[in-house]
PDB file of C-alpha atoms in Angstrom:
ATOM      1  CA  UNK A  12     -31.771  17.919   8.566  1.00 44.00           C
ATOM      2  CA  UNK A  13     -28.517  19.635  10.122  1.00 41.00           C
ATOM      3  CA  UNK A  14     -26.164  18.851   7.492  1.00 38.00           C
ATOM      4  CA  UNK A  15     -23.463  18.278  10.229  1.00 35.00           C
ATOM      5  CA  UNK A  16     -25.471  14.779  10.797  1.00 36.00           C
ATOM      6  CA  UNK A  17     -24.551  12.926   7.640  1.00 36.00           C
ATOM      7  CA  UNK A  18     -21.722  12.703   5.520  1.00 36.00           C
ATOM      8  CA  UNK A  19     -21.228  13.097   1.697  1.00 39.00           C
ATOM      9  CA  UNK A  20     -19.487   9.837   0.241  1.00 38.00           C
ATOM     10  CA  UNK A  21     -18.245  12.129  -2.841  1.00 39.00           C
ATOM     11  CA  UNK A  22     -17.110  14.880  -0.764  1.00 37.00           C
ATOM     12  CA  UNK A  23     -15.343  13.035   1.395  1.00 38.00           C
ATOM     13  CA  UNK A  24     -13.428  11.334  -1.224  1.00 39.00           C
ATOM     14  CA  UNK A  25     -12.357  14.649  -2.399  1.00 34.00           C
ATOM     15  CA  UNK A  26     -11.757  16.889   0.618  1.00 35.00           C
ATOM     16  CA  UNK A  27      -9.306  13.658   2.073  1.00 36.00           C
ATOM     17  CA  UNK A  28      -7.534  14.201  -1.010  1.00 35.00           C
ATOM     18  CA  UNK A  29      -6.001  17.231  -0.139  1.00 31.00           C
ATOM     19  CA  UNK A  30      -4.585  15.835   2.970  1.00 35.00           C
ATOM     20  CA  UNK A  31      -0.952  15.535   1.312  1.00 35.00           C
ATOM     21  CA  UNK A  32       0.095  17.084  -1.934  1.00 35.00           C
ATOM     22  CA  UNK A  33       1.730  13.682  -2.735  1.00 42.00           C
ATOM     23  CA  UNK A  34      -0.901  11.683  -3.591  1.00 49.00           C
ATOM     24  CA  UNK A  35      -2.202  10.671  -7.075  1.00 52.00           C
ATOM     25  CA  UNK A  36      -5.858   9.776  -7.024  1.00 50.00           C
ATOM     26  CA  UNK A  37      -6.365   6.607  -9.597  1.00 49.00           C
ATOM     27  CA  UNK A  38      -9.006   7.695 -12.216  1.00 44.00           C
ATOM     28  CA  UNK A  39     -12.389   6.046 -11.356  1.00 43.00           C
ATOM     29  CA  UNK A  40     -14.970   7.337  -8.770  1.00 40.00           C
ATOM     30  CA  UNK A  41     -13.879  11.005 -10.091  1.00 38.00           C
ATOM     31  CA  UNK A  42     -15.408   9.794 -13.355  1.00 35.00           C
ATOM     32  CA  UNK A  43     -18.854   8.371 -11.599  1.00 35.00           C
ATOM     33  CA  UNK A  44     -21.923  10.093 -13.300  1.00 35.00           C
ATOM     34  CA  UNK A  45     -25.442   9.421 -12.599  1.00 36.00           C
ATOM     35  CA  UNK A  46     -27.009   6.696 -14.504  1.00 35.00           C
ATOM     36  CA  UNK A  47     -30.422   5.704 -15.166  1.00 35.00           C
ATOM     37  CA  UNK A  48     -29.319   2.001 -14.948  1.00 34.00           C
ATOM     38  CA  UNK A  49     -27.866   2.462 -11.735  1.00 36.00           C
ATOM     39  CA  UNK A  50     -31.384   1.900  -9.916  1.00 41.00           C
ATOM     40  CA  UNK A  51     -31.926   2.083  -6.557  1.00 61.00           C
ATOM     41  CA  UNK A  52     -29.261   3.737  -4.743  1.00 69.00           C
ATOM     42  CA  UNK A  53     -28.581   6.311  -1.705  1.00 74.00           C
ATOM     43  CA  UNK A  54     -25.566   8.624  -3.651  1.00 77.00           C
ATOM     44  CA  UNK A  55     -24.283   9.619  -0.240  1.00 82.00           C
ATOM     45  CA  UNK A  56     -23.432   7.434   3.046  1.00 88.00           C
ATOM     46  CA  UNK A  57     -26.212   8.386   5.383  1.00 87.00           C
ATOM     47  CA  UNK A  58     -25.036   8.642   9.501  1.00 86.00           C
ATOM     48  CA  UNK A  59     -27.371   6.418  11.520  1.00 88.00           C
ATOM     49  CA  UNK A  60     -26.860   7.184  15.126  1.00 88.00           C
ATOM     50  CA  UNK A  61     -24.685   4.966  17.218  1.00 92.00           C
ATOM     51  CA  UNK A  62     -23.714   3.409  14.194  1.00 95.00           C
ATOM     52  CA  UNK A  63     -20.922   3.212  12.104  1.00 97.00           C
ATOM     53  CA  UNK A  64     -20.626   3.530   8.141  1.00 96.00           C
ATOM     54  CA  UNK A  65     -17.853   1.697   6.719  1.00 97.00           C
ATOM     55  CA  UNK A  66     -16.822   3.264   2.880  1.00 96.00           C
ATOM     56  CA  UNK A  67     -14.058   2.620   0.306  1.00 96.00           C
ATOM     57  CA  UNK A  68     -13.052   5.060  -2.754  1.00 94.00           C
ATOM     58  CA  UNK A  69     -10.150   5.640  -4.720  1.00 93.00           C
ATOM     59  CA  UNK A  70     -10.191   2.782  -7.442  1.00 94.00           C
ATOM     60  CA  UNK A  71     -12.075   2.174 -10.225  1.00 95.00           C
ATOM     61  CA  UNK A  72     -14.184   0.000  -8.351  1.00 96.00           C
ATOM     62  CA  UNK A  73     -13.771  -1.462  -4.455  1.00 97.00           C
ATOM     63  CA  UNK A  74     -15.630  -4.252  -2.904  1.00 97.00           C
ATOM     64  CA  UNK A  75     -16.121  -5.035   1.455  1.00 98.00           C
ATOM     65  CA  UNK A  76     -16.289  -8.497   0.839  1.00 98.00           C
ATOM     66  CA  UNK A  77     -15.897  -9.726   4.544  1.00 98.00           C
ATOM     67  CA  UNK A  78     -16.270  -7.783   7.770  1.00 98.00           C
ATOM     68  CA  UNK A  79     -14.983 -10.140  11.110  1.00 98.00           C
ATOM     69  CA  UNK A  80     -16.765 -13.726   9.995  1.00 97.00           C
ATOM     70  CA  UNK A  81     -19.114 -12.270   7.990  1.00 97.00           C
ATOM     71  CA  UNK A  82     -18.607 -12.304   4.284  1.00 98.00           C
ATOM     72  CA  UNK A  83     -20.749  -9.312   3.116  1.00 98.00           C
ATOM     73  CA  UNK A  84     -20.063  -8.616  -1.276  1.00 97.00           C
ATOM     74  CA  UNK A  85     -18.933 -11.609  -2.830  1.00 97.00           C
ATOM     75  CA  UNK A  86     -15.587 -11.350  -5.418  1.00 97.00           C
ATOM     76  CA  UNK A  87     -17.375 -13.825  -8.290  1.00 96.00           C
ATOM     77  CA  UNK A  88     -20.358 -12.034  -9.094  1.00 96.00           C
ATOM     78  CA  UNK A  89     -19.888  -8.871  -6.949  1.00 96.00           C
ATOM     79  CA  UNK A  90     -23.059  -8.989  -5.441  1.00 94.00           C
ATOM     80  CA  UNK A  91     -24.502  -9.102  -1.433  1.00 94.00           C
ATOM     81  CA  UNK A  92     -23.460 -12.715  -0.485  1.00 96.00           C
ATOM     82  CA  UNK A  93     -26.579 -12.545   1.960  1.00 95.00           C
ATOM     83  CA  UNK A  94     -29.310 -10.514   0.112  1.00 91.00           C
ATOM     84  CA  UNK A  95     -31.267 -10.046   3.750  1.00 91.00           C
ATOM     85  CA  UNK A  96     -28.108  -7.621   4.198  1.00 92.00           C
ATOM     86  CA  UNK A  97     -29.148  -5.300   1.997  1.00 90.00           C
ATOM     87  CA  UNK A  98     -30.576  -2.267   2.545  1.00 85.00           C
ATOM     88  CA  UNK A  99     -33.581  -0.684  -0.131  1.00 75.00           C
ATOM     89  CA  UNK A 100     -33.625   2.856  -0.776  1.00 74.00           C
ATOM     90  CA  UNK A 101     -36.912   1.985  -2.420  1.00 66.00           C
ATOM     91  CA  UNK A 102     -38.451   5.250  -0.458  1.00 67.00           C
ATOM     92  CA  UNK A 103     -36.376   7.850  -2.310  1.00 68.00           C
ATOM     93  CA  UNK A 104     -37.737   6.528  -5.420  1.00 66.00           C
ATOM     94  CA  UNK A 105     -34.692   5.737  -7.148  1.00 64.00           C
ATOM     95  CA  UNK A 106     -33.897   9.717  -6.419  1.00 69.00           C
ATOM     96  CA  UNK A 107     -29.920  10.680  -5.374  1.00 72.00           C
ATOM     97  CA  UNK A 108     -30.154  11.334  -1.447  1.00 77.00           C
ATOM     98  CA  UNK A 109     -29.093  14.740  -1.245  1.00 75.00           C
ATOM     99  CA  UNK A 110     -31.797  16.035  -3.431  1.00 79.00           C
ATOM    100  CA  UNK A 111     -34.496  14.996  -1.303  1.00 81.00           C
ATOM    101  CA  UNK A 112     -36.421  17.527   0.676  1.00 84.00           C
ATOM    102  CA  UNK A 113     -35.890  17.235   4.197  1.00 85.00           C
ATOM    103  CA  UNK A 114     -38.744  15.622   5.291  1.00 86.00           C
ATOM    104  CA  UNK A 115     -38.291  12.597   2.641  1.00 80.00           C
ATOM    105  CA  UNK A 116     -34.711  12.531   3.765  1.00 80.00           C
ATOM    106  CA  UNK A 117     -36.145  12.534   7.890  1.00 80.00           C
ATOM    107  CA  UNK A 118     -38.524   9.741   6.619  1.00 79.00           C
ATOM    108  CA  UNK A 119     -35.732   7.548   5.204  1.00 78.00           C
ATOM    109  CA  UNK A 120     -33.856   8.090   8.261  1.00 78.00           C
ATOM    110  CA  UNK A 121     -37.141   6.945  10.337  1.00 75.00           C
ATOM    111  CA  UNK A 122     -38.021   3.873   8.238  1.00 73.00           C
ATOM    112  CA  UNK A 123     -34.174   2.984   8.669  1.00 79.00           C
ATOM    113  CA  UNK A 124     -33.910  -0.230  11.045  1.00 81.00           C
ATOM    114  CA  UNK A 125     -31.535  -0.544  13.686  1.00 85.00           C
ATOM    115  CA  UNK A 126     -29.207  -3.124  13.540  1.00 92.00           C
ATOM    116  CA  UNK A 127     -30.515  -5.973  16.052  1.00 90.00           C
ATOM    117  CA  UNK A 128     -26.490  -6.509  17.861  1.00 95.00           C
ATOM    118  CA  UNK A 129     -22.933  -5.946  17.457  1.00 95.00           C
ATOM    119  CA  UNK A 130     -22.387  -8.883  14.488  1.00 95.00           C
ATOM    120  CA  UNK A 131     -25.275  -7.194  12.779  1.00 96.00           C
ATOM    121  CA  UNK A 132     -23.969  -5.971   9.308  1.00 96.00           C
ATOM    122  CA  UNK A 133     -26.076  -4.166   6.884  1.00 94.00           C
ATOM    123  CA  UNK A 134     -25.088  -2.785   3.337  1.00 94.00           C
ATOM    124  CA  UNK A 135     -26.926   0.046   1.776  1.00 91.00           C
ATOM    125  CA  UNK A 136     -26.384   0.312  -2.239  1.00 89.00           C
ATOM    126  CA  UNK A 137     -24.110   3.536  -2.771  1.00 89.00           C
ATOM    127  CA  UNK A 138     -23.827   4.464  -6.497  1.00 86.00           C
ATOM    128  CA  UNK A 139     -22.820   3.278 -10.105  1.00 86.00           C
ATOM    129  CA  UNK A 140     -19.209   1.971  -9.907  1.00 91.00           C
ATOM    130  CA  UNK A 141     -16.479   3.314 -12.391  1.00 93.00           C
ATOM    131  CA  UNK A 142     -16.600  -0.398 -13.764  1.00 95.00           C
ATOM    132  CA  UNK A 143     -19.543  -0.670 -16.287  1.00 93.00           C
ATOM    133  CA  UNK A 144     -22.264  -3.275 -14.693  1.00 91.00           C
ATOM    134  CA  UNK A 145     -21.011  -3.059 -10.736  1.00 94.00           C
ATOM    135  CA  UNK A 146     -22.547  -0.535  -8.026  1.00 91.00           C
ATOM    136  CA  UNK A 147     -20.707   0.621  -5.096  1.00 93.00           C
ATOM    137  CA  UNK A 148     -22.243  -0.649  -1.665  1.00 94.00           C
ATOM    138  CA  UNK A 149     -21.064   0.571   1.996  1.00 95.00           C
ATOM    139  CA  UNK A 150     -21.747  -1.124   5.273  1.00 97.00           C
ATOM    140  CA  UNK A 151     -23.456  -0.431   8.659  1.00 96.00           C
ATOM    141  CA  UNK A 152     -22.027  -2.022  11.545  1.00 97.00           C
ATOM    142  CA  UNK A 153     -22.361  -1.472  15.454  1.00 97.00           C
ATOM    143  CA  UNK A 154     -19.053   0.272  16.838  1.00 97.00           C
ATOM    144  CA  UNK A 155     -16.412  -2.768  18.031  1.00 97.00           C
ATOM    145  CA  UNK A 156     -13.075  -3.437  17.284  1.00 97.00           C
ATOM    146  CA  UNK A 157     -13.196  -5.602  13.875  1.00 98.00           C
ATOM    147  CA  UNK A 158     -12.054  -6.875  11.221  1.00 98.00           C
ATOM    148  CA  UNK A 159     -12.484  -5.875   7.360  1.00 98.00           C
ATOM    149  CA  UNK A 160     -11.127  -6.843   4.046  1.00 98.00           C
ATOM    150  CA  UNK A 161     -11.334  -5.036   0.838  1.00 98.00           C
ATOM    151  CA  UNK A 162     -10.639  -5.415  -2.669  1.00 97.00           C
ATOM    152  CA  UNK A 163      -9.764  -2.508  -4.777  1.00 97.00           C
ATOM    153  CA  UNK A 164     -10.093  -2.377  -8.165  1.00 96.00           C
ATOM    154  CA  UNK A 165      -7.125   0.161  -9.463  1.00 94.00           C
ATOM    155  CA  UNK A 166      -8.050  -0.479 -13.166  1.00 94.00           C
ATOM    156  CA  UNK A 167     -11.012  -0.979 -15.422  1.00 95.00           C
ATOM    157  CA  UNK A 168     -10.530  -4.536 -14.931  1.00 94.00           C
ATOM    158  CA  UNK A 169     -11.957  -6.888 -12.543  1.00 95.00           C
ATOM    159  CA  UNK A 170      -9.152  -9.598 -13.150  1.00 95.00           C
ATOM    160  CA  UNK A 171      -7.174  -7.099 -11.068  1.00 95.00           C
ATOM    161  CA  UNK A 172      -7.580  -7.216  -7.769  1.00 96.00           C
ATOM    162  CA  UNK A 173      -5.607  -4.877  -4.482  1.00 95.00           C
ATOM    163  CA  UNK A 174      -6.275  -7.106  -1.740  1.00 96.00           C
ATOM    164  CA  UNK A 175      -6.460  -5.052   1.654  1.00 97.00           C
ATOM    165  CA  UNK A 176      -7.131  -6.147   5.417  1.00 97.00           C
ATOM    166  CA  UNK A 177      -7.043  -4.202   9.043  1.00 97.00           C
ATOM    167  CA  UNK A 178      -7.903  -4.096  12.324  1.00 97.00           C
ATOM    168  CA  UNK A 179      -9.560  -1.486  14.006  1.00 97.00           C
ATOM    169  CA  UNK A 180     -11.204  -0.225  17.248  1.00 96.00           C
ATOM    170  CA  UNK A 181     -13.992   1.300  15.117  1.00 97.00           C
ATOM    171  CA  UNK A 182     -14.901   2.499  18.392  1.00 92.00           C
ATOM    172  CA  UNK A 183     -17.059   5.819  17.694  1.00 95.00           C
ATOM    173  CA  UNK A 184     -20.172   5.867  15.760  1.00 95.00           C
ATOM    174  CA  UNK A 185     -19.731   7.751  12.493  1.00 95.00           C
ATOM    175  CA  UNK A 186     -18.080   7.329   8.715  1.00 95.00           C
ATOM    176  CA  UNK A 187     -14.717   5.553   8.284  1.00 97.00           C
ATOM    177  CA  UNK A 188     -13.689   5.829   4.570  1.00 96.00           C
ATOM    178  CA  UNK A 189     -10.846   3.634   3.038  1.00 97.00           C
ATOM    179  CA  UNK A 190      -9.435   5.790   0.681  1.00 96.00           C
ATOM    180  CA  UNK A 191      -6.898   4.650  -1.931  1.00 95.00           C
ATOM    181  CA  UNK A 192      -4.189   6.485  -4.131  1.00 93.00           C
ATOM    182  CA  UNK A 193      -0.601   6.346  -5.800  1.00 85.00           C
ATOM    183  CA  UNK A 194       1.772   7.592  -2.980  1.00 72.00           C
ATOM    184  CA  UNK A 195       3.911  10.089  -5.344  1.00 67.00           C
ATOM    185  CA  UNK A 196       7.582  10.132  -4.003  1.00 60.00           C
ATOM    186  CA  UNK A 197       8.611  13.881  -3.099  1.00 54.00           C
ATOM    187  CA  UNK A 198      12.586  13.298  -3.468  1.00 51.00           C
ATOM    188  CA  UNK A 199      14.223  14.970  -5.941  1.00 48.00           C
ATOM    189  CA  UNK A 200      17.122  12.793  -6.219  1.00 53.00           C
ATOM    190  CA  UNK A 201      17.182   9.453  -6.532  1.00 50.00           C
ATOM    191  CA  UNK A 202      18.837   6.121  -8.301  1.00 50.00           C
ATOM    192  CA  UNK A 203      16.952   5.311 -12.323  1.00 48.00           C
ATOM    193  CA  UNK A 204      16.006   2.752 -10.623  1.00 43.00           C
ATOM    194  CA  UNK A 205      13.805   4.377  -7.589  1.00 47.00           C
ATOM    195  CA  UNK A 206      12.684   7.042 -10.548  1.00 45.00           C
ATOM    196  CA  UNK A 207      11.169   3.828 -13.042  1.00 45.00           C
ATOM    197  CA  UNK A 208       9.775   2.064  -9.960  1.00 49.00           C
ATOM    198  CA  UNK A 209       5.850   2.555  -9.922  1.00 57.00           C
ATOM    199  CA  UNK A 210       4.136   4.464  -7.216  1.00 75.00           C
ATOM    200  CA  UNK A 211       3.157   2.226  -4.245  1.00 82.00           C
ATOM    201  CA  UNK A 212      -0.289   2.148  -3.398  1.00 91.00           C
ATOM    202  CA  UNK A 213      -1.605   3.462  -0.267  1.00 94.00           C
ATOM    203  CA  UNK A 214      -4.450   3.610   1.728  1.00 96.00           C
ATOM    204  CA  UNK A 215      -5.442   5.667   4.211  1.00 96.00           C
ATOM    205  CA  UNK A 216      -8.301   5.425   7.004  1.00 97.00           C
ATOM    206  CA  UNK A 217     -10.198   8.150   7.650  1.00 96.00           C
ATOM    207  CA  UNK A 218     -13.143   9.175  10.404  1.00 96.00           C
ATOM    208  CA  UNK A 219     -15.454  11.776   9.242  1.00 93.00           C
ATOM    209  CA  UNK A 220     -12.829  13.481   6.730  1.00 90.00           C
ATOM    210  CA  UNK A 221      -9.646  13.411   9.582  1.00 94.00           C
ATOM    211  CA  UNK A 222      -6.775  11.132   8.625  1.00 95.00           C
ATOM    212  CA  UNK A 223      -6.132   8.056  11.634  1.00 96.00           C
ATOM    213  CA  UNK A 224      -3.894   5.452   9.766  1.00 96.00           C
ATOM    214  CA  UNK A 225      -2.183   5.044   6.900  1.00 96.00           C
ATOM    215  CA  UNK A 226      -1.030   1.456   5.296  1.00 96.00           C
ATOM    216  CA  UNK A 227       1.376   1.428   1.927  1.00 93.00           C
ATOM    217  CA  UNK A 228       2.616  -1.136  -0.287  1.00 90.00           C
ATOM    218  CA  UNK A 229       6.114  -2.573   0.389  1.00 84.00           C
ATOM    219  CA  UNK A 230       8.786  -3.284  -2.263  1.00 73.00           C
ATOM    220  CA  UNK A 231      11.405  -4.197   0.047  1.00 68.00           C
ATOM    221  CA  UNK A 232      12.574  -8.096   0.265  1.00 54.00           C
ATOM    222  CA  UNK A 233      10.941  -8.656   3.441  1.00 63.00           C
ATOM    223  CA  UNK A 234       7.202  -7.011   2.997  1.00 61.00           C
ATOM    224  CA  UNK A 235       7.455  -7.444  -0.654  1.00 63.00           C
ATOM    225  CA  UNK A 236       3.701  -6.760  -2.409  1.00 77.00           C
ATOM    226  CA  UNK A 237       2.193  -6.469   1.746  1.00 89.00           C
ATOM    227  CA  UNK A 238       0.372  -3.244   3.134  1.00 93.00           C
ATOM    228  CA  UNK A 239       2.353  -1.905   5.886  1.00 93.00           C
ATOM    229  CA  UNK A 240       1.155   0.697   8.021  1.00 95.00           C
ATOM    230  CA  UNK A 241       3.155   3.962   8.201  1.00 91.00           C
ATOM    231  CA  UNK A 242       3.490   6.500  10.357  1.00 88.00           C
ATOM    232  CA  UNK A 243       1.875   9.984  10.023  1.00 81.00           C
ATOM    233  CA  UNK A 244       0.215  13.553  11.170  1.00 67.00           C
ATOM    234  CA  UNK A 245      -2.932  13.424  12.295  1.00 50.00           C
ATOM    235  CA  UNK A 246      -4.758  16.400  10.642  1.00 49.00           C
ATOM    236  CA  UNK A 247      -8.376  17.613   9.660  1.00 49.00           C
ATOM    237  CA  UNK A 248      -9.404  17.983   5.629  1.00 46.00           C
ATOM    238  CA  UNK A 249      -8.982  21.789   5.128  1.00 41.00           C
ATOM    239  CA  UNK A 250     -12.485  22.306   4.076  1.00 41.00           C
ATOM    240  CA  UNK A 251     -14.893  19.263   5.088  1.00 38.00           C
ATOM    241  CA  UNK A 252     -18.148  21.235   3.637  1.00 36.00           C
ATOM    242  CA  UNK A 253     -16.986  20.614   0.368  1.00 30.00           C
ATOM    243  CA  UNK A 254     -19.777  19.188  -1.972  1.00 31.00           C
ATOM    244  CA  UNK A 255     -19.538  17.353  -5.342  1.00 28.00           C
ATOM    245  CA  UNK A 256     -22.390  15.782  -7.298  1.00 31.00           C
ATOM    246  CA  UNK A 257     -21.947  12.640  -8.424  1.00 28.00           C
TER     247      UNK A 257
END
């Protein structure tokens, strides 16, 4: 398989972190091992074509729970809502993507079913989660403007929850990762106030390792505790063959 036609969740995670130099990752998916309870899962987001994969990283733990109407992991018990969603990786015998031989991974690929229309949404079981007991899931849609809502998880505790929605064209067929992190101010002076204020949380939106948008956490009166989106420089990951086992 040309390795240019699928994209390494891992890697991505860690290339799109040297975008900027002032961003903190939050502990969590860097600390992902493999696990023999984590059971059937792919390890890496596999590119369908004329589809598009829809990933989130960053936290502890992160959760698509709806995508336009549908509502795809559920917040309660963190599980598919509709288990006809979800995708088995029962072919790779329970074995991490990437170290299939390329024939098993062309086979996967073959016994892969299209999704049927555009409200089609599919979710293929990722990898163990930084939380003990939860897996990490990502989602195949057809390539529309929509609609998605996360939660991220930014500590080892699911009674804390990062609640995160946008709109996007979602136009081209590929991997859009979600990517969160501590935004870590670059001014040297400042009030003891700005200096004990905690680092707003950011996420950024990323299309096959290039940054598109960017959305931070307000403290100001108006947009207090909101995502806003910011403004930045669209630029490619220095190095997008990067590869990390997970």
């Amino acid at each position: 398989m040309n390795k240019k036609s699928y994209a390494v969740f891992a890697s991505t995670a860690v290339a799109a972190s040297l975008l900027l130099s002032g961003c903190q990752l939050l502990t969590g998916y860097q600390q992902i091992e493999e696990e023999a309870s984590a059971g059937d899962w792919a390890g890496q987001v596999i590119l369908i074509s004329g589809e598009v994969n829809i990933a989130c990283a960053g936290t502890y733990h992160c959760e698509i729970t709806r995508i336009d109407q549908t509502s795809v992991i559920a917040t309660d018990t963190h599980q598919p809502v509709d288990p006809s969603m979800l995708i088995s990786m029962s072919s790779a015998n329970g074995v991490h993507y990437a170290r299939l031989s390329k024939s098993e991974q062309a086979q996967i690929q073959m016994d892969t079913i299209p999704l049927v229309n555009n409200k089609s949404v599919k979710i293929v079981p990722l990898s163990a989660s930084g939380i003990d007991g939860l897996f990490n899931y990502y989602a195949r849609v057809k390539p529309i403007k929509r609609e998605i809502h996360i939660n991220f998880y930014p500590e080892n505790n699911v009674d804390y929850i990062e609640r995160f929605a946008m709109i996007d064209e979602f136009k081209e067929s590929g991997t859009y990762l979600l990517r969160a992190y501590r935004h870590k101010s670059t001014q040297v002076n400042g009030s003891l106030l700005e200096a004990a204020s905690p680092e707003p949380l950011c996420i950024d939106l990323l299309k096959d390792n290039i940054l598109q948008r960017r959305f931070c956490k307000q403290s100001d009166t108006d947009n207090q505790g909101e995502f806003v989106e910011t403004s930045i420089v669209t630029q490619p990951v220095i190095n997008n063959k990067v590869t990390v086992k997970i």
